[in-house]
Tab-separated table of C-alpha atoms in Angstrom:
chain	number	residue	atom	x	y	z
A	418	MET	CA	21.281	25.273	39.834
A	419	ARG	CA	22.126	28.229	37.585
A	420	GLU	CA	25.808	28.192	38.263
A	421	ALA	CA	25.967	24.535	38.728
A	422	ILE	CA	24.644	24.362	34.844
A	423	CYS	CA	27.668	26.922	33.652
A	424	GLU	CA	29.944	24.981	35.578
A	425	ARG	CA	28.910	22.014	33.339
A	426	MET	CA	28.770	24.175	30.014
A	427	GLU	CA	31.768	25.216	30.550
A	428	ASP	CA	33.877	22.040	31.041
A	429	ILE	CA	32.493	21.392	27.159
A	430	GLY	CA	33.510	24.608	25.549
A	431	ILE	CA	30.488	27.044	26.581
A	432	ASN	CA	31.487	30.130	28.557
A	433	ALA	CA	28.234	31.939	29.841
A	434	ALA	CA	26.739	33.573	32.748
A	435	VAL	CA	24.265	32.757	34.836
A	436	ASP	CA	21.457	35.502	33.444
A	437	ASN	CA	22.375	33.445	30.109
A	438	VAL	CA	20.558	30.428	31.541
A	439	LEU	CA	17.026	29.484	32.135
A	440	ILE	CA	15.876	26.112	34.190
A	441	THR	CA	13.035	24.679	32.445
A	442	SER	CA	11.026	21.705	33.241
A	443	GLY	CA	13.055	19.079	31.035
A	444	SER	CA	14.471	20.009	27.400
A	445	GLN	CA	10.732	19.410	26.207
A	446	GLN	CA	9.543	22.488	27.606
A	447	ALA	CA	12.504	24.131	26.376
A	448	ILE	CA	11.838	23.753	22.675
A	449	ASP	CA	7.743	24.451	23.568
A	450	LEU	CA	8.939	27.977	24.791
A	451	THR	CA	11.149	28.423	21.674
A	452	GLY	CA	8.309	27.744	19.618
A	453	LYS	CA	5.987	29.903	21.513
A	454	LEU	CA	8.809	32.801	21.686
A	455	PHE	CA	10.052	32.802	17.818
A	456	ILE	CA	7.533	31.026	15.595
A	457	ASN	CA	4.595	33.127	13.753
A	458	PRO	CA	2.029	31.081	11.492
A	459	GLY	CA	3.680	30.651	8.463
A	460	ASP	CA	7.574	30.741	9.637
A	461	ILE	CA	10.405	28.569	8.380
A	462	ILE	CA	11.931	26.557	10.176
A	463	ILE	CA	14.976	24.286	8.952
A	464	CYS	CA	15.785	21.431	10.074
A	465	GLU	CA	17.820	17.630	9.531
A	466	SER	CA	15.996	15.125	7.367
A	467	PRO	CA	15.119	13.011	9.642
A	468	THR	CA	14.592	15.212	12.843
A	469	TYR	CA	13.051	14.686	16.385
A	470	LEU	CA	9.651	13.693	16.419
A	471	ALA	CA	8.493	16.145	19.532
A	472	ALA	CA	9.832	19.172	18.279
A	473	ILE	CA	7.979	18.656	14.983
A	474	ASN	CA	5.016	18.152	17.082
A	475	VAL	CA	5.682	21.344	19.091
A	476	PHE	CA	6.982	23.707	15.768
A	477	GLU	CA	3.632	22.088	13.774
A	478	SER	CA	1.504	23.575	16.914
A	479	TYR	CA	2.805	26.983	16.311
A	480	ASN	CA	1.748	26.719	12.684
A	481	ALA	CA	5.603	26.384	11.559
A	482	THR	CA	6.458	25.300	7.628
A	483	PHE	CA	9.643	22.949	7.337
A	484	VAL	CA	12.572	23.031	5.518
A	485	GLU	CA	14.268	19.790	5.484
A	486	VAL	CA	18.093	19.306	4.691
A	487	ALA	CA	19.835	16.145	3.582
A	488	MET	CA	22.322	14.115	6.210
A	489	ASP	CA	25.066	11.583	5.319
A	490	ASN	CA	26.565	9.687	8.141
A	491	ASP	CA	28.741	13.373	9.489
A	492	GLY	CA	25.715	14.673	9.706
A	493	MET	CA	23.495	17.669	7.964
A	494	ILE	CA	25.180	18.538	4.662
A	495	MET	CA	26.399	22.005	5.010
A	496	GLU	CA	26.228	22.678	1.236
A	497	GLU	CA	22.455	21.813	1.555
A	498	LEU	CA	21.911	23.895	4.101
A	499	GLU	CA	23.441	27.073	2.065
A	500	LYS	CA	21.086	26.065	-0.759
A	501	LYS	CA	18.047	25.895	1.744
A	502	LEU	CA	19.462	29.649	3.197
A	503	GLN	CA	19.609	30.916	-0.215
A	504	ALA	CA	16.028	30.046	-1.260
A	505	TYR	CA	14.468	30.763	2.144
A	506	PRO	CA	15.831	34.226	3.569
A	507	ASP	CA	13.518	34.512	5.624
A	508	ALA	CA	14.026	31.319	8.068
A	509	LYS	CA	13.095	31.995	11.477
A	510	PHE	CA	16.003	29.338	12.326
A	511	ILE	CA	17.861	26.112	12.254
A	512	TYR	CA	16.860	23.115	14.546
A	513	THR	CA	20.008	20.883	14.492
A	514	VAL	CA	20.552	18.049	16.948
A	515	PRO	CA	23.966	17.809	16.521
A	516	ASP	CA	25.115	14.901	19.259
A	517	PHE	CA	24.206	11.319	18.431
A	518	GLN	CA	20.857	13.103	17.014
A	519	ASN	CA	17.432	11.478	17.453
A	520	PRO	CA	16.534	9.372	15.114
A	521	THR	CA	19.621	8.467	13.564
A	522	GLY	CA	22.089	8.592	16.004
A	523	ARG	CA	24.623	10.430	13.637
A	524	THR	CA	27.136	13.230	14.574
A	525	LEU	CA	27.599	16.532	13.213
A	526	LYS	CA	31.387	16.802	12.956
A	527	PHE	CA	33.694	19.354	13.984
A	528	GLU	CA	34.225	21.015	10.973
A	529	ARG	CA	30.156	21.642	9.914
A	530	ARG	CA	29.715	22.972	13.582
A	531	LYS	CA	32.017	25.387	12.493
A	532	GLN	CA	30.619	25.932	9.097
A	533	MET	CA	26.914	25.739	10.258
A	534	THR	CA	27.481	28.780	12.676
A	535	GLU	CA	29.406	30.937	9.631
A	536	LEU	CA	26.382	30.066	7.667
A	537	ALA	CA	24.118	31.597	10.095
A	538	ARG	CA	25.983	35.147	10.408
A	539	GLN	CA	26.338	34.963	6.631
A	540	TYR	CA	22.591	34.518	6.205
A	541	ASP	CA	21.576	36.599	9.326
A	542	VAL	CA	19.176	33.308	10.856
A	543	LEU	CA	19.401	32.116	14.182
A	544	ILE	CA	20.430	28.267	15.485
A	545	VAL	CA	18.805	26.373	17.963
A	546	GLU	CA	20.828	23.608	19.061
A	547	ASP	CA	19.257	20.712	21.200
A	548	ASN	CA	21.792	18.746	22.832
A	549	PRO	CA	20.195	16.241	25.433
A	550	TYR	CA	22.741	13.255	24.436
A	551	GLY	CA	26.119	15.194	23.736
A	552	ALA	CA	27.269	13.824	27.744
A	553	ILE	CA	26.653	10.358	26.417
A	554	ARG	CA	29.401	9.569	24.184
A	555	PHE	CA	31.279	6.445	24.631
A	556	ALA	CA	33.179	5.975	21.485
A	557	GLY	CA	35.315	8.578	19.147
A	558	GLU	CA	36.805	12.090	20.209
A	559	GLU	CA	34.648	14.708	21.925
A	560	ILE	CA	33.228	17.673	20.046
A	561	PRO	CA	32.348	20.872	21.056
A	562	PRO	CA	28.946	21.875	20.752
A	563	VAL	CA	27.876	24.248	17.780
A	564	LYS	CA	27.495	26.863	20.706
A	565	HIS	CA	31.219	26.819	21.387
A	566	PHE	CA	31.417	28.451	17.791
A	567	ASP	CA	28.871	31.287	18.519
A	568	ILE	CA	30.489	34.666	18.612
A	569	ASP	CA	27.789	37.117	18.113
A	570	ASN	CA	24.967	34.973	20.471
A	571	ARG	CA	22.736	33.794	17.455
A	572	VAL	CA	22.804	29.775	18.714
A	573	ILE	CA	20.162	29.459	21.780
A	574	TYR	CA	21.322	26.162	23.152
A	575	ILE	CA	19.371	23.561	24.951
A	576	SER	CA	20.110	20.533	27.514
A	577	SER	CA	19.130	18.764	29.928
A	578	PHE	CA	19.484	16.277	32.748
A	579	SER	CA	17.117	13.515	31.695
A	580	LYS	CA	19.188	11.068	29.619
A	581	ILE	CA	22.194	11.307	32.324
A	582	PHE	CA	20.640	11.890	35.754
A	583	ALA	CA	16.758	11.836	36.321
A	584	PRO	CA	14.406	11.805	33.989
A	585	GLY	CA	11.710	12.276	36.076
A	586	LEU	CA	12.635	15.234	37.968
A	587	ARG	CA	12.466	17.150	34.400
A	588	LEU	CA	15.135	19.264	34.710
A	589	GLY	CA	16.495	21.193	31.452
A	590	TRP	CA	17.885	24.620	30.752
A	591	ILE	CA	18.134	26.930	27.953
A	592	CYS	CA	21.441	29.346	27.211
A	593	ALA	CA	21.059	32.096	25.485
A	594	ASP	CA	22.001	35.895	24.884
A	595	GLU	CA	20.533	37.829	27.819
A	596	THR	CA	17.723	39.958	25.621
A	597	PHE	CA	16.161	36.270	24.522
A	598	ILE	CA	16.806	35.268	28.062
A	599	ASP	CA	14.335	37.976	29.293
A	600	LYS	CA	12.088	37.123	26.694
A	601	TYR	CA	11.584	33.167	27.400
A	602	VAL	CA	11.364	34.355	31.005
A	603	CYS	CA	7.948	35.862	30.979
A	604	PHE	CA	6.664	33.172	28.602
A	605	LYS	CA	7.653	30.700	31.008
A	606	GLN	CA	6.192	32.504	33.962
A	607	THR	CA	2.538	32.280	32.267
A	608	ALA	CA	3.807	28.363	31.407
A	609	ASP	CA	4.179	26.972	35.002
A	610	LEU	CA	5.599	30.218	37.025
A	611	HIS	CA	9.220	27.877	37.534
A	612	THR	CA	10.852	24.820	37.230
A	613	ASP	CA	10.216	22.548	40.470
A	614	SER	CA	12.159	23.885	43.625
A	615	PHE	CA	12.559	20.508	45.238
A	616	ALA	CA	13.974	18.680	41.960
A	617	GLN	CA	16.357	21.939	41.566
A	618	ARG	CA	17.793	21.351	45.018
A	619	ILE	CA	18.177	17.793	44.718
A	620	THR	CA	20.013	18.034	41.228
A	621	ALA	CA	22.297	20.923	42.719
A	622	LYS	CA	23.381	18.933	46.079
A	623	TYR	CA	24.089	15.727	43.942
A	624	LEU	CA	26.594	17.824	41.794
A	625	GLU	CA	27.986	19.372	44.850
A	626	LEU	CA	28.328	16.082	46.998
A	627	TYR	CA	29.159	13.407	44.395
A	628	ASP	CA	30.902	13.177	41.095
A	629	MET	CA	28.636	13.647	38.575
A	630	GLU	CA	30.976	12.329	35.744
A	631	GLU	CA	31.634	9.262	37.445
A	632	HIS	CA	27.874	8.505	37.254
A	633	ILE	CA	27.766	9.630	33.741
A	634	ASN	CA	30.745	6.967	32.527
A	635	LYS	CA	28.611	4.291	34.449
A	636	ILE	CA	25.812	5.227	31.978
A	637	LYS	CA	27.759	5.228	29.446
A	638	ASP	CA	29.636	1.977	30.107
A	639	VAL	CA	25.850	0.057	29.916
A	640	TYR	CA	25.128	1.689	27.151
A	641	LYS	CA	28.135	1.077	24.776
A	642	LYS	CA	27.883	-2.648	25.411
A	643	ARG	CA	24.227	-2.240	24.295
A	644	CYS	CA	25.273	-0.731	21.567
A	645	ILE	CA	27.533	-3.104	20.874
A	646	THR	CA	25.363	-5.944	21.287
A	647	MET	CA	22.581	-4.568	18.576
A	648	LEU	CA	25.041	-3.859	16.501
A	649	SER	CA	26.634	-7.359	16.259
A	650	CYS	CA	23.319	-8.995	16.317
A	651	MET	CA	22.256	-7.095	13.102
A	652	LYS	CA	25.033	-8.095	11.698
A	653	GLN	CA	24.256	-11.720	12.105
A	654	PHE	CA	20.383	-11.647	11.805
A	655	PHE	CA	19.354	-8.970	9.688
A	656	PRO	CA	19.414	-9.143	5.407
A	657	ASN	CA	22.608	-7.817	3.956
A	658	ASN	CA	20.926	-4.985	2.090
A	659	ILE	CA	19.853	-3.218	5.309
A	660	ASN	CA	21.991	-0.337	6.096
A	661	TYR	CA	21.865	1.338	9.341
A	662	SER	CA	24.096	3.821	11.203
A	663	ILE	CA	26.746	3.247	13.944
A	664	PRO	CA	26.821	5.566	16.403
A	665	GLU	CA	29.708	6.742	18.669
A	666	GLY	CA	26.876	7.218	21.740
A	667	GLY	CA	23.264	8.165	22.603
A	668	LEU	CA	20.669	6.078	22.569
A	669	PHE	CA	19.642	5.290	18.929
A	670	ILE	CA	20.431	2.927	15.596
A	671	TRP	CA	18.773	4.162	12.164
A	672	VAL	CA	17.556	1.945	9.754
A	673	GLU	CA	17.076	1.905	6.377
A	674	LEU	CA	15.194	-0.866	4.588
A	675	PRO	CA	14.895	-1.657	0.574
A	676	GLU	CA	12.524	0.414	-1.025
A	677	MET	CA	10.034	-2.245	-1.167
A	678	ILE	CA	10.002	-3.029	2.748
A	679	ASP	CA	7.565	-0.634	4.611
A	680	SER	CA	8.221	-0.262	8.056
A	681	GLU	CA	4.895	0.634	9.408
A	682	GLN	CA	3.552	-2.966	7.728
A	683	LEU	CA	6.921	-4.505	8.993
A	684	LEU	CA	6.001	-3.424	12.697
A	685	VAL	CA	2.110	-5.286	12.365
A	686	GLU	CA	4.257	-8.318	12.093
A	687	CYS	CA	6.985	-7.819	14.424
A	688	LEU	CA	4.339	-6.887	16.991
A	689	GLU	CA	2.803	-10.347	16.387
A	690	ASN	CA	6.132	-11.561	17.572
A	691	ASN	CA	6.432	-9.333	20.592
A	692	VAL	CA	9.060	-7.158	19.496
A	693	ALA	CA	8.796	-3.320	18.547
A	694	PHE	CA	10.594	-0.471	16.947
A	695	VAL	CA	9.616	2.790	15.696
A	696	PRO	CA	8.731	3.663	12.021
A	697	GLY	CA	10.888	6.609	10.911
A	698	SER	CA	8.515	8.059	8.847
A	699	PRO	CA	6.936	10.582	11.575
A	700	PHE	CA	10.343	12.143	11.658
A	701	PHE	CA	10.128	13.655	8.289
A	702	PRO	CA	7.715	16.919	8.281
A	703	ASN	CA	7.459	17.059	5.275
A	704	SER	CA	9.009	13.797	3.148
A	705	THR	CA	7.686	10.053	3.341
A	706	ASN	CA	10.172	7.873	4.239
A	707	ASN	CA	8.453	4.421	4.933
A	708	ASN	CA	11.337	2.273	4.029
A	709	THR	CA	13.283	3.486	7.456
A	710	LEU	CA	13.029	2.765	11.135
A	711	ARG	CA	14.777	3.966	14.585
A	712	LEU	CA	15.947	0.942	17.274
A	713	ASN	CA	16.467	2.251	21.085
A	714	TYR	CA	19.288	-0.099	23.045
A	715	SER	CA	19.489	1.974	25.933
A	716	ASN	CA	16.494	-0.038	28.336
A	717	MET	CA	16.876	-3.706	27.813
A	718	PRO	CA	19.564	-5.899	29.026
A	719	GLU	CA	21.734	-7.448	26.819
A	720	GLU	CA	20.003	-11.119	26.469
A	721	ARG	CA	17.078	-9.042	25.778
A	722	ILE	CA	18.550	-7.333	22.902
A	723	ILE	CA	19.775	-10.104	21.389
A	724	GLU	CA	16.286	-12.120	21.149
A	725	GLY	CA	14.501	-8.906	19.925
A	726	MET	CA	17.483	-8.357	16.691
A	727	LYS	CA	16.551	-11.927	16.038
A	728	ARG	CA	13.230	-11.695	16.127
A	729	ILE	CA	12.533	-8.533	13.787
A	730	GLY	CA	15.786	-10.259	11.836
A	731	GLU	CA	13.272	-13.248	11.251
A	732	VAL	CA	11.110	-11.014	10.252
A	733	LEU	CA	12.591	-9.212	7.575
A	734	GLN	CA	14.270	-12.093	6.139
A	735	ARG	CA	10.584	-13.677	5.058
A	736	LYS	CA	9.284	-10.316	4.196
A	737	LEU	CA	12.254	-9.916	1.811
A	738	LYS	CA	11.983	-13.543	0.333
A	739	ASN	CA	8.183	-12.683	0.000
A	740	GLU	CA	8.736	-9.524	-2.004
A	741	ASN	CA	11.683	-10.856	-4.042
A	742	LYS	CA	8.888	-13.413	-4.994
A	743	LYS	CA	6.508	-10.857	-5.970
A	744	GLU	CA	9.019	-9.124	-8.401
A	745	VAL	CA	9.865	-12.291	-9.764
A	746	GLN	CA	6.092	-13.175	-10.731
A	747	LYS	CA	5.684	-9.557	-12.162
A	748	ALA	CA	8.973	-9.958	-14.227
């Protein structure tokens, strides 16, 4: 299994030996083991703003302190990252989801990936690269992982088969320097001894006998159509003063509403219309951004996406109309 993973990583620009790889029970366990290995109470973790909710929960369970770095449409802003590294020289690591980020769907651009590794070397900090979505690119040019630019073994790379093969098998991995892997192994053994051998054999045999890329291409075709459908419906049904990301892959679209709209209150009204989304505020470990939300196009056929976006759009139109009336009355 590790040999097969090394071959897959080589295809995307990561050169690793089997001793650099630890199989985990999904990438979520890899994140948890990373927190267990590296974080002491009060340690500073630098992350994107917003960032992956389950990573926030894991690192908070080890009493980490978060420092958020602003993003734009090209991912984490490197000038802002350097300011945080200067302000927090004892930061334990930078946590990043560079490809089709959860929750924003944004992708860290090529030059910024190089800059991130250069800044990590300059300020002597580790990078934890969480990349479960990288294989699901259906538009734009391929970009090598941050780990590709790692020349001094300070990038810990985490990935998974969950988004491209079979989520129920819970099969992920960590790729890192052997000294880190040796320590990871100790924590892994105390957690569950080893990842399910049957799941590993199934996946390894599939990789041996079948064309995984052909399978992934089928997934990408489905997600691309669903993403295009959702974006088209948002343009048609949503108010004009709403901003949203346009992903080149992955599963998510990030929506920024006018400041007067609270997405948690909006969700209550949407649920009354049998449609749902994830409010954005929990994805910010420190700040509150109540006017944001995350949409996911992966799990519904196109006809249901159309109906869902229409319903959210109708609720949004009504809510904005009511809020505008309140503003006029105040004036």
